[in-house]
XYZ file of C-alpha atoms in Angstrom:
741
model
C 0.064 -0.364 0.387
C 0.957 3.026 -0.194
C 0.344 7.359 0.656
C 0.150 10.398 -1.641
C -0.828 13.699 -0.609
C -1.110 16.334 -3.207
C -3.524 18.999 -4.797
C -6.648 17.967 -7.449
C -4.846 18.986 -10.661
C -6.875 17.932 -13.188
C -10.365 15.653 -13.372
C -10.456 13.765 -16.597
C -12.438 11.361 -16.239
C -15.539 10.825 -14.174
C -18.634 8.736 -13.807
C -21.081 11.025 -11.873
C -23.930 7.776 -11.001
C -21.220 5.953 -8.994
C -18.121 8.431 -8.548
C -15.514 6.771 -10.861
C -13.149 9.305 -11.432
C -9.690 9.123 -12.541
C -7.619 12.597 -11.725
C -4.018 13.581 -12.336
C -2.625 14.794 -8.436
C 0.633 17.044 -7.966
C 2.387 16.403 -4.970
C 4.917 18.791 -4.741
C 6.064 19.053 -7.976
C 5.592 15.176 -9.254
C 3.025 14.571 -10.729
C 0.783 11.317 -9.795
C -2.937 9.697 -11.743
C -4.913 7.947 -9.446
C -8.216 6.062 -10.182
C -11.007 5.425 -7.936
C -14.467 6.329 -6.523
C -14.506 9.338 -5.044
C -17.875 10.233 -3.348
C -17.144 14.539 -4.127
C -14.212 16.424 -4.764
C -13.668 18.523 -7.102
C -9.916 20.032 -9.101
C -7.544 22.375 -6.529
C -9.366 20.224 -3.261
C -5.988 18.713 -1.146
C -6.318 15.094 -0.878
C -4.548 12.441 1.032
C -5.244 8.524 -0.391
C -4.019 5.594 0.495
C -4.166 3.288 -2.397
C -1.771 0.800 -4.488
C 0.330 1.309 -6.883
C -0.223 -0.128 -10.843
C 1.139 -0.318 -14.248
C -1.610 0.006 -16.441
C -0.692 -1.516 -20.147
C -1.119 2.032 -22.210
C -1.606 3.949 -19.356
C 1.563 4.174 -17.020
C 1.343 3.670 -13.392
C -1.685 4.895 -11.858
C -2.592 4.369 -8.182
C -6.098 2.347 -8.098
C -7.137 4.457 -4.456
C -8.704 2.371 -1.702
C -9.747 5.478 1.109
C -8.906 9.060 1.163
C -9.297 12.359 2.470
C -9.839 16.029 1.637
C -7.415 18.523 3.597
C -7.592 21.509 4.617
C -5.409 23.299 2.801
C -2.637 24.330 5.530
C 0.576 25.897 3.058
C 0.062 29.566 1.443
C 0.707 28.107 -2.098
C -1.611 24.546 -1.565
C -4.541 27.863 -0.641
C -3.964 29.978 -3.513
C -4.130 26.846 -5.577
C -7.410 25.578 -3.677
C -9.751 29.836 -4.029
C -8.100 29.637 -8.450
C -9.628 26.511 -9.341
C -12.499 27.591 -9.970
C -13.687 25.643 -7.510
C -15.455 28.923 -5.566
C -17.541 31.126 -8.460
C -16.011 35.294 -8.142
C -12.575 33.999 -7.332
C -9.758 33.705 -9.969
C -6.360 32.660 -9.563
C -5.299 36.832 -9.654
C -8.085 37.531 -6.745
C -6.350 33.780 -5.291
C -3.202 35.598 -5.226
C -4.565 39.304 -3.568
C -6.434 37.059 -0.782
C -3.480 34.485 0.027
C -1.294 37.436 0.576
C -3.186 39.163 2.870
C -4.054 36.916 5.214
C -0.954 34.051 3.878
C -2.139 31.303 6.484
C -5.500 32.312 7.865
C -7.175 32.754 4.841
C -9.459 30.071 5.218
C -10.157 30.462 8.754
C -11.105 34.551 7.400
C -13.289 33.307 5.507
C -14.443 31.268 8.004
C -15.265 32.958 10.810
C -14.732 37.064 9.892
C -16.053 36.781 6.202
C -16.461 40.564 6.076
C -12.519 41.261 6.552
C -12.054 39.592 2.751
C -13.962 43.229 1.596
C -10.459 44.307 3.106
C -8.560 42.918 -0.874
C -9.286 45.154 -3.823
C -11.768 43.501 -6.180
C -13.829 42.261 -3.238
C -17.189 43.545 -2.253
C -18.892 43.333 1.296
C -21.562 40.972 -1.125
C -19.257 38.955 -3.096
C -17.434 38.472 0.788
C -20.204 36.398 1.937
C -20.862 34.863 -1.377
C -17.174 32.948 -0.540
C -17.684 32.956 2.288
C -21.153 30.621 1.406
C -19.811 28.458 -1.208
C -16.930 27.523 1.704
C -19.648 26.488 3.800
C -21.491 25.394 0.929
C -18.944 23.115 -0.148
C -18.066 21.450 3.387
C -21.603 20.689 4.419
C -22.476 18.629 0.965
C -19.370 16.754 1.367
C -20.488 16.132 4.808
C -24.156 15.405 3.899
C -23.425 13.261 0.786
C -20.762 11.575 2.970
C -23.079 10.376 4.780
C -26.225 9.539 2.177
C -22.851 7.282 0.944
C -23.792 4.711 3.609
C -27.294 4.591 3.166
C -26.134 3.718 -1.106
C -27.038 5.506 -2.649
C -25.312 6.855 -5.689
C -23.033 10.679 -6.511
C -25.171 11.720 -8.395
C -28.747 10.943 -6.744
C -27.171 11.915 -3.078
C -26.770 15.633 -5.045
C -30.038 15.913 -6.278
C -31.024 14.408 -2.258
C -29.663 17.499 -1.250
C -30.228 20.308 -4.028
C -33.953 19.732 -2.804
C -33.520 19.817 0.614
C -30.061 21.321 2.148
C -29.523 20.423 5.203
C -33.064 19.446 6.142
C -31.887 15.993 4.782
C -31.003 14.383 7.707
C -34.095 15.103 9.008
C -35.988 13.478 6.089
C -34.053 10.391 6.182
C -34.318 10.067 9.780
C -38.073 10.775 10.490
C -39.752 9.622 6.604
C -37.382 8.740 3.718
C -39.950 8.090 2.236
C -40.597 11.453 1.241
C -38.086 11.519 -0.756
C -40.114 8.986 -3.653
C -42.484 11.965 -3.929
C -40.393 14.769 -3.869
C -37.598 13.010 -6.556
C -36.738 11.668 -9.028
C -34.761 8.224 -9.311
C -36.180 7.780 -5.436
C -38.219 4.577 -5.741
C -40.528 2.692 -2.764
C -38.408 -0.017 -2.481
C -35.141 2.342 -1.932
C -36.772 4.415 0.711
C -37.493 1.417 1.849
C -34.394 -0.419 2.352
C -32.951 3.079 3.549
C -36.464 3.177 6.327
C -35.253 -0.069 7.404
C -31.355 0.486 8.051
C -33.237 4.048 10.327
C -35.497 1.691 11.591
C -39.205 2.656 10.277
C -41.495 -0.101 11.696
C -42.923 -2.071 9.021
C -46.957 -0.758 9.933
C -45.897 2.736 9.691
C -48.107 4.989 8.147
C -45.494 6.580 5.953
C -44.512 2.606 4.228
C -48.048 2.443 3.766
C -49.257 5.076 2.098
C -45.514 4.780 0.225
C -45.975 1.336 -0.884
C -49.703 1.296 -1.875
C -48.399 5.122 -4.850
C -45.347 2.151 -5.887
C -47.883 -0.644 -6.377
C -50.143 2.315 -8.699
C -46.465 2.296 -10.899
C -45.918 -0.676 -10.948
C -49.378 -1.527 -12.847
C -48.762 1.807 -15.320
C -45.309 -0.119 -16.170
C -47.977 -3.540 -17.223
C -49.774 -0.805 -19.062
C -53.183 0.414 -16.545
C -53.491 3.439 -15.432
C -56.077 1.545 -12.360
C -56.215 -1.332 -10.528
C -59.673 -2.849 -9.160
C -59.725 -1.849 -5.809
C -59.191 -5.705 -4.740
C -56.242 -5.785 -6.965
C -54.277 -3.252 -5.371
C -54.918 -4.814 -2.177
C -53.424 -8.398 -2.266
C -50.470 -6.614 -4.287
C -49.685 -4.008 -2.152
C -50.410 -6.711 1.018
C -47.738 -8.539 -0.905
C -45.241 -6.219 -1.598
C -45.962 -4.293 2.310
C -46.177 -7.413 4.090
C -49.314 -6.012 5.479
C -52.753 -7.414 5.935
C -55.699 -5.579 4.201
C -57.040 -3.835 7.075
C -54.049 -2.037 7.246
C -53.921 -0.623 3.732
C -58.225 0.304 3.741
C -57.554 2.878 6.496
C -55.684 4.380 4.596
C -57.063 4.719 0.940
C -59.934 7.590 1.912
C -56.817 9.883 3.653
C -54.902 9.576 0.152
C -58.165 9.949 -1.036
C -57.984 13.711 0.516
C -54.307 14.342 0.097
C -55.267 14.099 -3.272
C -53.479 10.808 -4.219
C -55.399 8.622 -4.790
C -58.911 8.837 -6.733
C -61.583 6.386 -6.325
C -64.539 5.789 -8.679
C -67.032 3.461 -9.778
C -66.676 1.664 -12.177
C -69.199 -1.990 -13.363
C -70.516 -2.537 -10.126
C -66.147 -1.862 -8.674
C -64.175 0.028 -6.962
C -61.511 1.291 -9.402
C -58.276 3.052 -7.758
C -56.053 5.556 -9.493
C -52.701 7.705 -8.567
C -53.671 11.266 -9.497
C -51.688 12.614 -11.422
C -53.139 8.572 -13.550
C -57.309 9.851 -13.019
C -56.273 13.516 -14.592
C -54.707 12.563 -17.162
C -56.688 10.809 -18.425
C -59.318 13.633 -18.011
C -57.344 16.168 -19.286
C -56.909 14.039 -22.834
C -60.858 13.177 -23.291
C -61.546 16.956 -23.376
C -58.578 18.200 -25.230
C -59.974 14.980 -27.750
C -63.660 16.271 -27.941
C -62.529 20.125 -28.112
C -60.938 18.829 -31.278
C -63.530 16.790 -32.823
C -65.281 19.755 -34.425
C -67.557 19.140 -37.967
C -66.362 21.188 -41.414
C -68.634 22.383 -44.299
C -66.810 21.444 -46.647
C -69.242 20.226 -49.803
C -68.986 16.844 -50.630
C -69.973 17.701 -54.331
C -66.980 19.548 -53.742
C -64.288 17.009 -52.327
C -65.492 14.140 -54.698
C -64.615 16.582 -57.007
C -61.399 17.901 -56.062
C -60.248 13.384 -55.009
C -61.540 12.534 -59.025
C -58.613 15.396 -59.136
C -56.446 14.417 -57.822
C -56.841 10.374 -58.367
C -56.510 11.260 -62.282
C -52.818 13.479 -61.991
C -51.366 10.959 -58.791
C -52.937 7.985 -61.157
C -54.832 6.461 -58.789
C -58.355 4.688 -57.783
C -60.319 5.256 -54.752
C -62.528 2.821 -52.452
C -65.450 3.734 -51.151
C -63.729 3.648 -47.632
C -59.977 5.620 -48.826
C -62.752 7.868 -50.131
C -64.607 8.355 -47.346
C -61.806 8.916 -45.175
C -60.626 11.589 -47.573
C -64.106 13.629 -46.867
C -63.958 12.781 -43.686
C -60.393 14.617 -43.066
C -61.560 17.754 -44.793
C -64.366 17.771 -43.075
C -63.016 16.357 -39.009
C -61.617 18.123 -36.305
C -59.481 14.620 -35.158
C -60.407 11.773 -37.545
C -59.298 8.165 -37.082
C -58.249 5.921 -39.425
C -57.632 2.130 -38.739
C -56.117 -1.324 -41.234
C -54.347 -3.687 -41.815
C -52.129 -4.686 -44.023
C -52.466 -4.171 -47.568
C -55.505 -2.179 -47.582
C -54.484 1.190 -48.767
C -53.651 3.341 -45.905
C -50.173 4.528 -46.552
C -52.167 5.292 -49.888
C -55.140 7.532 -48.605
C -52.763 9.196 -46.248
C -50.818 10.327 -49.608
C -54.094 11.497 -50.835
C -55.082 13.363 -47.953
C -51.165 15.090 -47.485
C -51.920 15.973 -51.396
C -55.950 17.357 -50.959
C -54.175 19.365 -48.187
C -51.484 20.351 -50.431
C -54.487 22.028 -53.344
C -55.979 24.011 -50.273
C -52.605 25.222 -49.316
C -52.178 23.685 -45.962
C -49.326 22.714 -43.333
C -49.306 19.931 -42.878
C -46.829 18.057 -39.943
C -46.486 14.387 -40.131
C -45.019 12.015 -37.380
C -44.691 8.569 -35.677
C -44.233 7.356 -32.594
C -40.670 5.428 -32.813
C -37.393 7.042 -35.003
C -37.936 4.500 -36.834
C -41.994 4.602 -38.006
C -40.871 8.546 -39.042
C -38.198 7.367 -41.722
C -41.202 4.542 -42.850
C -43.467 7.510 -43.335
C -41.281 9.788 -44.422
C -40.213 6.776 -47.418
C -44.272 6.282 -47.591
C -45.629 9.753 -48.109
C -42.697 11.921 -49.611
C -42.645 13.770 -46.574
C -40.702 14.734 -43.844
C -42.266 12.739 -40.152
C -39.943 13.144 -37.198
C -41.086 11.485 -34.004
C -43.281 12.657 -31.931
C -40.582 13.828 -29.351
C -38.829 15.622 -32.145
C -41.951 17.357 -33.089
C -42.632 18.493 -29.751
C -39.197 20.098 -29.231
C -37.802 17.483 -26.236
C -35.321 19.509 -24.421
C -33.249 19.547 -21.262
C -32.992 22.609 -19.063
C -30.330 22.618 -16.282
C -31.529 22.259 -12.982
C -28.650 21.944 -10.594
C -25.139 20.960 -12.099
C -25.767 17.381 -11.752
C -29.655 17.390 -12.692
C -31.169 17.753 -16.254
C -34.485 18.030 -16.326
C -37.088 17.126 -19.293
C -39.673 19.200 -21.116
C -41.812 19.613 -24.620
C -41.272 23.395 -25.672
C -44.424 22.753 -27.879
C -47.566 23.015 -25.727
C -50.699 24.534 -25.144
C -48.634 28.436 -24.401
C -46.946 27.937 -27.737
C -48.461 25.191 -30.231
C -48.006 23.923 -33.504
C -48.162 26.313 -36.404
C -49.966 23.490 -38.505
C -53.309 23.210 -40.463
C -53.249 19.019 -39.615
C -50.949 16.848 -38.628
C -50.958 13.302 -39.019
C -49.483 10.785 -36.853
C -49.060 7.812 -37.797
C -47.698 3.940 -35.969
C -50.536 5.096 -33.327
C -51.664 1.785 -31.432
C -48.077 2.874 -30.058
C -48.519 6.147 -28.418
C -49.944 5.757 -24.531
C -51.499 8.130 -22.466
C -48.263 10.473 -21.395
C -47.780 10.803 -25.199
C -51.137 11.247 -26.097
C -51.894 14.126 -23.498
C -48.492 15.851 -24.527
C -49.659 15.221 -28.728
C -52.929 17.025 -27.387
C -51.195 20.239 -25.264
C -49.448 20.960 -28.762
C -52.830 21.358 -30.670
C -54.938 23.461 -31.481
C -58.858 22.984 -31.690
C -59.382 24.173 -36.036
C -56.603 22.176 -36.252
C -56.961 19.035 -37.810
C -55.839 15.366 -36.049
C -55.668 12.662 -38.253
C -54.755 9.178 -36.193
C -54.029 6.479 -38.721
C -52.697 2.706 -37.146
C -52.937 -1.058 -36.700
C -55.713 -1.458 -33.859
C -55.358 -5.300 -33.736
C -52.210 -4.783 -33.138
C -50.100 -5.070 -29.731
C -51.084 -1.515 -27.009
C -48.499 0.565 -25.893
C -45.482 -0.342 -24.197
C -46.608 2.703 -22.155
C -50.196 2.885 -19.388
C -52.907 3.065 -21.252
C -54.956 2.047 -24.365
C -55.108 5.550 -26.054
C -56.287 4.412 -29.737
C -58.688 1.200 -28.272
C -60.094 2.791 -26.066
C -60.696 6.602 -28.973
C -62.965 3.507 -31.170
C -64.966 2.430 -28.257
C -65.917 5.374 -27.263
C -67.909 5.185 -30.736
C -67.639 9.352 -29.922
C -64.947 10.006 -32.926
C -64.927 9.680 -36.753
C -63.470 6.142 -37.334
C -62.641 4.955 -41.145
C -62.019 1.484 -41.046
C -60.637 0.631 -44.119
C -60.884 -3.648 -44.946
C -60.115 -4.128 -48.797
C -57.389 -5.906 -49.494
C -55.594 -4.303 -52.715
C -54.898 -6.601 -55.492
C -50.658 -6.125 -55.904
C -50.821 -6.608 -51.717
C -52.639 -10.104 -52.924
C -50.108 -11.028 -54.035
C -48.056 -11.059 -50.936
C -48.428 -14.380 -48.785
C -47.367 -12.026 -46.016
C -50.785 -9.577 -45.608
C -52.898 -12.232 -47.145
C -51.582 -13.938 -44.381
C -51.393 -11.315 -41.790
C -55.486 -10.680 -41.854
C -56.323 -14.794 -42.621
C -54.339 -14.870 -37.956
C -56.245 -11.823 -37.371
C -59.308 -13.541 -38.634
C -59.326 -16.469 -36.797
C -58.625 -18.618 -40.074
C -56.180 -21.837 -40.921
C -53.484 -21.325 -42.403
C -51.594 -23.941 -44.886
C -48.214 -24.076 -43.376
C -47.456 -26.616 -45.922
C -47.482 -24.605 -49.279
C -45.352 -22.428 -51.009
C -44.566 -19.015 -51.139
C -41.791 -17.050 -51.620
C -42.381 -14.694 -48.822
C -44.101 -16.773 -45.692
C -42.414 -19.518 -45.065
C -42.477 -22.149 -42.007
C -39.968 -24.418 -41.077
C -40.963 -27.345 -39.481
C -38.492 -28.680 -36.271
C -39.852 -29.741 -33.593
C -36.476 -29.391 -30.424
C -35.491 -25.770 -29.784
C -31.482 -26.393 -30.374
C -32.627 -27.419 -33.577
C -35.190 -24.055 -34.090
C -32.470 -22.325 -32.921
C -29.163 -24.061 -35.043
C -32.250 -22.727 -38.266
C -32.629 -19.816 -37.339
C -29.157 -19.287 -37.560
C -28.838 -20.390 -40.705
C -31.325 -18.091 -42.071
C -30.657 -15.802 -40.243
C -26.239 -16.323 -41.308
C -26.144 -17.587 -44.834
C -29.314 -18.057 -46.011
C -31.654 -15.016 -45.851
C -29.205 -12.164 -46.337
C -29.056 -12.421 -50.269
C -32.150 -13.504 -50.736
C -33.576 -10.279 -48.929
C -30.596 -8.357 -50.228
C -30.186 -7.176 -46.403
C -27.297 -7.680 -44.275
C -27.555 -9.951 -41.575
C -28.415 -7.134 -39.296
C -31.051 -5.811 -40.631
C -32.706 -8.868 -40.354
C -34.345 -9.340 -36.605
C -35.369 -12.901 -35.008
C -38.693 -11.811 -32.884
C -39.416 -14.778 -30.160
C -42.590 -14.366 -27.412
C -40.933 -14.030 -23.993
C -37.929 -13.002 -22.295
C -37.011 -16.455 -20.513
C -36.976 -20.211 -21.775
C -35.155 -21.967 -23.653
C -36.012 -19.469 -26.660
C -36.989 -17.110 -25.119
C -34.586 -13.113 -25.689
C -32.543 -13.748 -22.901
C -30.256 -17.293 -23.732
C -31.556 -16.517 -28.098
C -28.927 -13.573 -27.340
C -26.174 -15.734 -25.616
C -26.422 -18.292 -28.465
C -25.682 -15.624 -31.419
C -23.931 -13.617 -30.529
C -21.234 -16.430 -29.710
C -22.396 -17.101 -34.040
C -22.906 -13.596 -35.673
C -20.799 -11.792 -33.756
C -17.819 -13.772 -32.226
C -14.640 -13.007 -29.404
C -12.019 -11.925 -31.718
C -8.765 -9.894 -30.893
C -9.597 -7.255 -32.492
C -13.069 -6.451 -30.826
C -13.241 -5.319 -27.352
C -15.914 -6.450 -25.069
C -17.490 -5.368 -21.613
C -18.983 -7.264 -19.576
C -21.727 -6.469 -17.428
C -24.011 -7.638 -15.012
C -23.632 -11.629 -16.587
C -23.922 -9.775 -20.206
C -20.393 -9.384 -22.579
C -20.563 -6.784 -25.191
C -18.650 -6.236 -28.027
C -17.824 -4.187 -30.457
C -20.036 -5.218 -33.899
C -23.178 -6.500 -31.237
C -26.355 -5.352 -32.108
C -28.047 -3.783 -29.091
C -31.412 -2.106 -28.051
C -32.414 0.966 -25.707
C -34.406 -0.331 -23.342
C -36.364 2.296 -21.899
C -36.659 6.457 -22.897
C -33.416 8.108 -21.753
C -34.523 11.981 -22.892
C -31.213 13.470 -21.996
C -28.464 11.336 -23.767
C -26.965 12.922 -25.878
C -25.776 11.920 -29.927
C -24.111 12.892 -32.086
C -23.915 12.552 -36.090
C -20.953 13.381 -37.978
C -19.457 13.382 -41.263
C -16.861 11.217 -42.696
C -14.181 13.163 -41.620
C -15.919 13.075 -37.854
C -16.524 16.418 -37.697
C -19.788 16.836 -36.402
C -22.837 17.903 -38.656
C -26.184 17.833 -36.041
C -26.464 16.618 -32.672
C -29.587 15.781 -30.432
C -30.804 14.046 -27.137
C -32.716 11.805 -26.527
C -33.127 7.859 -27.310
C -35.464 6.136 -26.802
C -36.545 2.519 -25.764
C -36.760 0.031 -28.286
C -34.417 2.340 -30.295
C -31.248 -0.574 -32.263
C -28.226 0.673 -33.048
C -23.959 -1.773 -33.169
C -21.604 -1.269 -30.753
C -18.918 0.686 -32.907
C -16.376 1.319 -29.488
C -15.076 0.741 -26.595
C -12.263 2.437 -24.223
C -11.824 0.758 -21.352
C -9.805 3.708 -20.524
C -12.773 6.386 -19.962
C -15.159 3.292 -19.789
C -17.328 4.471 -22.570
C -18.917 2.451 -24.956
C -20.104 3.966 -28.752
C -23.012 3.379 -29.695
C -24.297 4.068 -33.767
C -28.217 3.931 -34.200
C -30.367 4.775 -37.111
C -29.474 7.825 -39.391
C -25.668 7.478 -37.447
C -26.225 8.849 -34.083
C -23.479 8.519 -32.243
C -24.137 8.140 -28.607
C -21.088 7.287 -26.237
C -22.169 5.459 -22.733
C -20.648 5.598 -19.568
C -19.759 1.922 -18.346
C -22.397 2.330 -15.966
C -25.145 2.581 -17.750
C -25.008 -0.219 -19.883
C -27.439 -1.107 -17.940
C -30.006 0.636 -20.209
C -28.838 -1.812 -23.181
C -29.143 -5.027 -23.596
C -28.300 -7.149 -27.056
C -31.152 -7.080 -29.776
C -30.130 -10.402 -32.151
C -33.216 -11.098 -30.486
C -36.235 -8.970 -29.056
C -39.222 -9.616 -27.259
C -42.169 -9.195 -29.950
C -43.304 -6.331 -27.048
C -39.825 -4.221 -28.694
C -40.720 -4.050 -32.476
C -43.994 -2.366 -33.018
C -43.668 -0.141 -35.002
C -40.664 -1.106 -37.052
C -40.915 -2.824 -40.168
C -37.457 -5.346 -41.118
C -36.777 -6.636 -44.521
C -37.228 -10.257 -43.469
C -38.632 -11.806 -39.516
C -37.728 -14.582 -38.349
C -39.735 -15.901 -35.515
C -39.698 -19.129 -33.309
C -42.641 -20.879 -32.444
C -42.495 -22.894 -29.277
C -44.847 -24.105 -25.850
C -44.720 -21.125 -24.056
C -47.407 -19.196 -21.653
C -50.359 -19.135 -23.599
C -51.001 -15.442 -21.751
C -48.225 -14.694 -23.790
C -48.974 -16.925 -27.242
C -51.618 -14.874 -28.764
C -53.202 -13.788 -32.162
C -52.122 -10.769 -32.357
C -48.683 -11.064 -30.554
C -47.689 -13.242 -33.614
C -50.181 -10.881 -35.705
C -47.931 -7.919 -34.517
C -44.344 -9.922 -35.543
C -46.248 -11.217 -38.689
C -46.790 -7.620 -40.106
C -42.701 -6.450 -39.372
C -41.232 -8.055 -42.566
C -41.441 -6.656 -45.489
C -39.773 -8.765 -47.743
C -39.647 -11.964 -46.230
C -41.439 -13.810 -43.335
C -39.642 -16.825 -41.565
C -41.934 -19.689 -39.059
C -39.669 -22.181 -37.516
C -41.182 -24.532 -34.767
C -44.175 -26.786 -34.404
C -46.895 -26.192 -37.314
C -49.474 -26.786 -34.733
C -48.520 -23.639 -31.514
C -48.510 -22.279 -34.759
C -51.923 -22.374 -35.289
C -52.531 -22.438 -31.211
C -51.439 -19.198 -31.759
C -53.078 -18.113 -33.980
C -57.355 -19.830 -32.310
C -55.619 -18.074 -28.829
C -57.670 -14.584 -28.446
C -56.948 -14.029 -25.651
C -55.900 -10.240 -24.775
C -54.480 -9.268 -21.847
C -56.400 -6.946 -19.449
C -55.325 -3.856 -19.754
C -56.652 -1.832 -16.788
C -58.397 2.113 -18.405
C -60.602 4.582 -18.049
C -59.958 6.771 -21.115
C -62.548 5.245 -23.327
C -64.980 6.884 -20.489
C -63.847 9.905 -20.200
C -64.514 10.335 -23.601
C -67.674 9.399 -22.969
C -68.668 11.415 -19.627
C -67.230 14.343 -21.393
C -69.661 14.169 -25.144
C -72.429 13.238 -22.625
C -72.029 16.482 -21.068
C -71.860 18.252 -23.334
């Protein structure tokens, strides 16, 4: 073990989440490189560190720090370096030199005990003197707070947020009611607060704990797509979570409603319970939808005359339902167009765009995901953006470690458009729909396009289905399969699946193939052959564009097992491919990976062929797929390239947001289209092996679908109409508002 004392000259790298830092330390003219977890430290500070000296093969000698202590600078040179390092706002090297020259070794005592004397120094006003003193004290307090919070397993990044929220009050919050943090601070959930409470010694049946646990149960339910839970289910799940008898929970529900934390409603003779935010989210969404739903006055004869002209110019022929969709788009404030593959949704959208252009209307196009927006752009020839980019998602700096995100487009700054067309609306959850509607003024036409038979959104709510089922809006359902589409077995069989019909799997087809295999390992071997050898040339795509999609995460053909096996075949280890293992998963240069949650803060950039950035932005979203291009073991960074050349740097800590994506769940494929998809068909939980799941998977393919597995199980999926019940009240809120108007 070695010890070294000196001042921090430069912080070369810091992971804000776990405090891992690489810094240079200077002691009597000699520079040392230190690596380790430093809870809170600034350039210019004096530290004494203990650790082991090691020889890094690339970066040379460095100390791996096991413990360290921050020292108050004692000699005047160290004091001057610290004050002039930028650690104290408003004090630069020149002013630091004057302060130390005036007070010498007594500098820090003067700052803490007689701060008004700092005004004796030229260039320091009384106001500035007090500011310097406060900063010295705050840094001392914050350092103590960070060390205190570390004892409870709280990361440095989160500890900074907690200190920013509560200041010195955090000690009483932690000791008396740590559950308050779950309400006040993003990133602190019930389980973290519960673990802190356990360490502090708070009782299991504490009122704070039970109320927080109920809200946590509802939050978990929203993660499964629900906006509320029936009272019986809420009590059952909360009791299991809290290990507390139901009567102890029931007695708090009314109090939580009075505190406006819950909304309790009577639905079909039973009580249902919302977290307040979701009830009012549905209510506001319903009200805004109602306000948009106004009628125009263009005569139908005039519409049809203009439409005939457009059809002649574009050399297209619309069926009666497509004509109705265009007419409704012209005269409806709100229109829903739904239909399966090959029913002419794209042709209908293009015709609506042409009609609106002829009226000199401003049109905006968007979709929920980058892939869906890209498809919409290719299909229409007009720029389509993600809804997040349409609404101008923006970060607003809070304290130095946090960024809050919001949409620039809202009720105060609405979208400048006469018509907004949204594709793949089945993917839109209640959060995003509310944000979208806030940015659309009544009088602007909103056209929602989607396939209601696909899986619902990953996020909470069942927006498109609830809107259709309410019967309060104009809905045009396209059903005719056009002649060109009938030549595709993908389209024909997708409609058969949706109708529950039997599909002849032995039939020879150029785009819908079933390869019979009975054993999971034989299924996997066949899929590897398809992806590696057969399909790339057949559909003119590389292996990264061909997607394996499976119903489940676990099991013999689950995502987790498949990705481990596929990685070994499609991107095997190599000396020239750096890799990083974390949480039992190896990430290797060349791996196909997927973002598993929305990260609005993360930055991306697009570079030209010379490596110069030509575009920048923020936000990578749940379901985005990319390729690992670089792994930097010294900086602990992994660079991933997503669609449109967007490069993102992930710290090792952030790798928990990624997973291998050679195989993905069918749920994660929503909104995407691939040249070819490969689907393993093997036994699994009945609740997963459903008609709308296999329908969604098949409709993701552009040129070829390959199913590999057991034919009988495929037919069982087609016959299984069961859908997981999703508790959503938007339909009821829409109907209530419609009755009141």
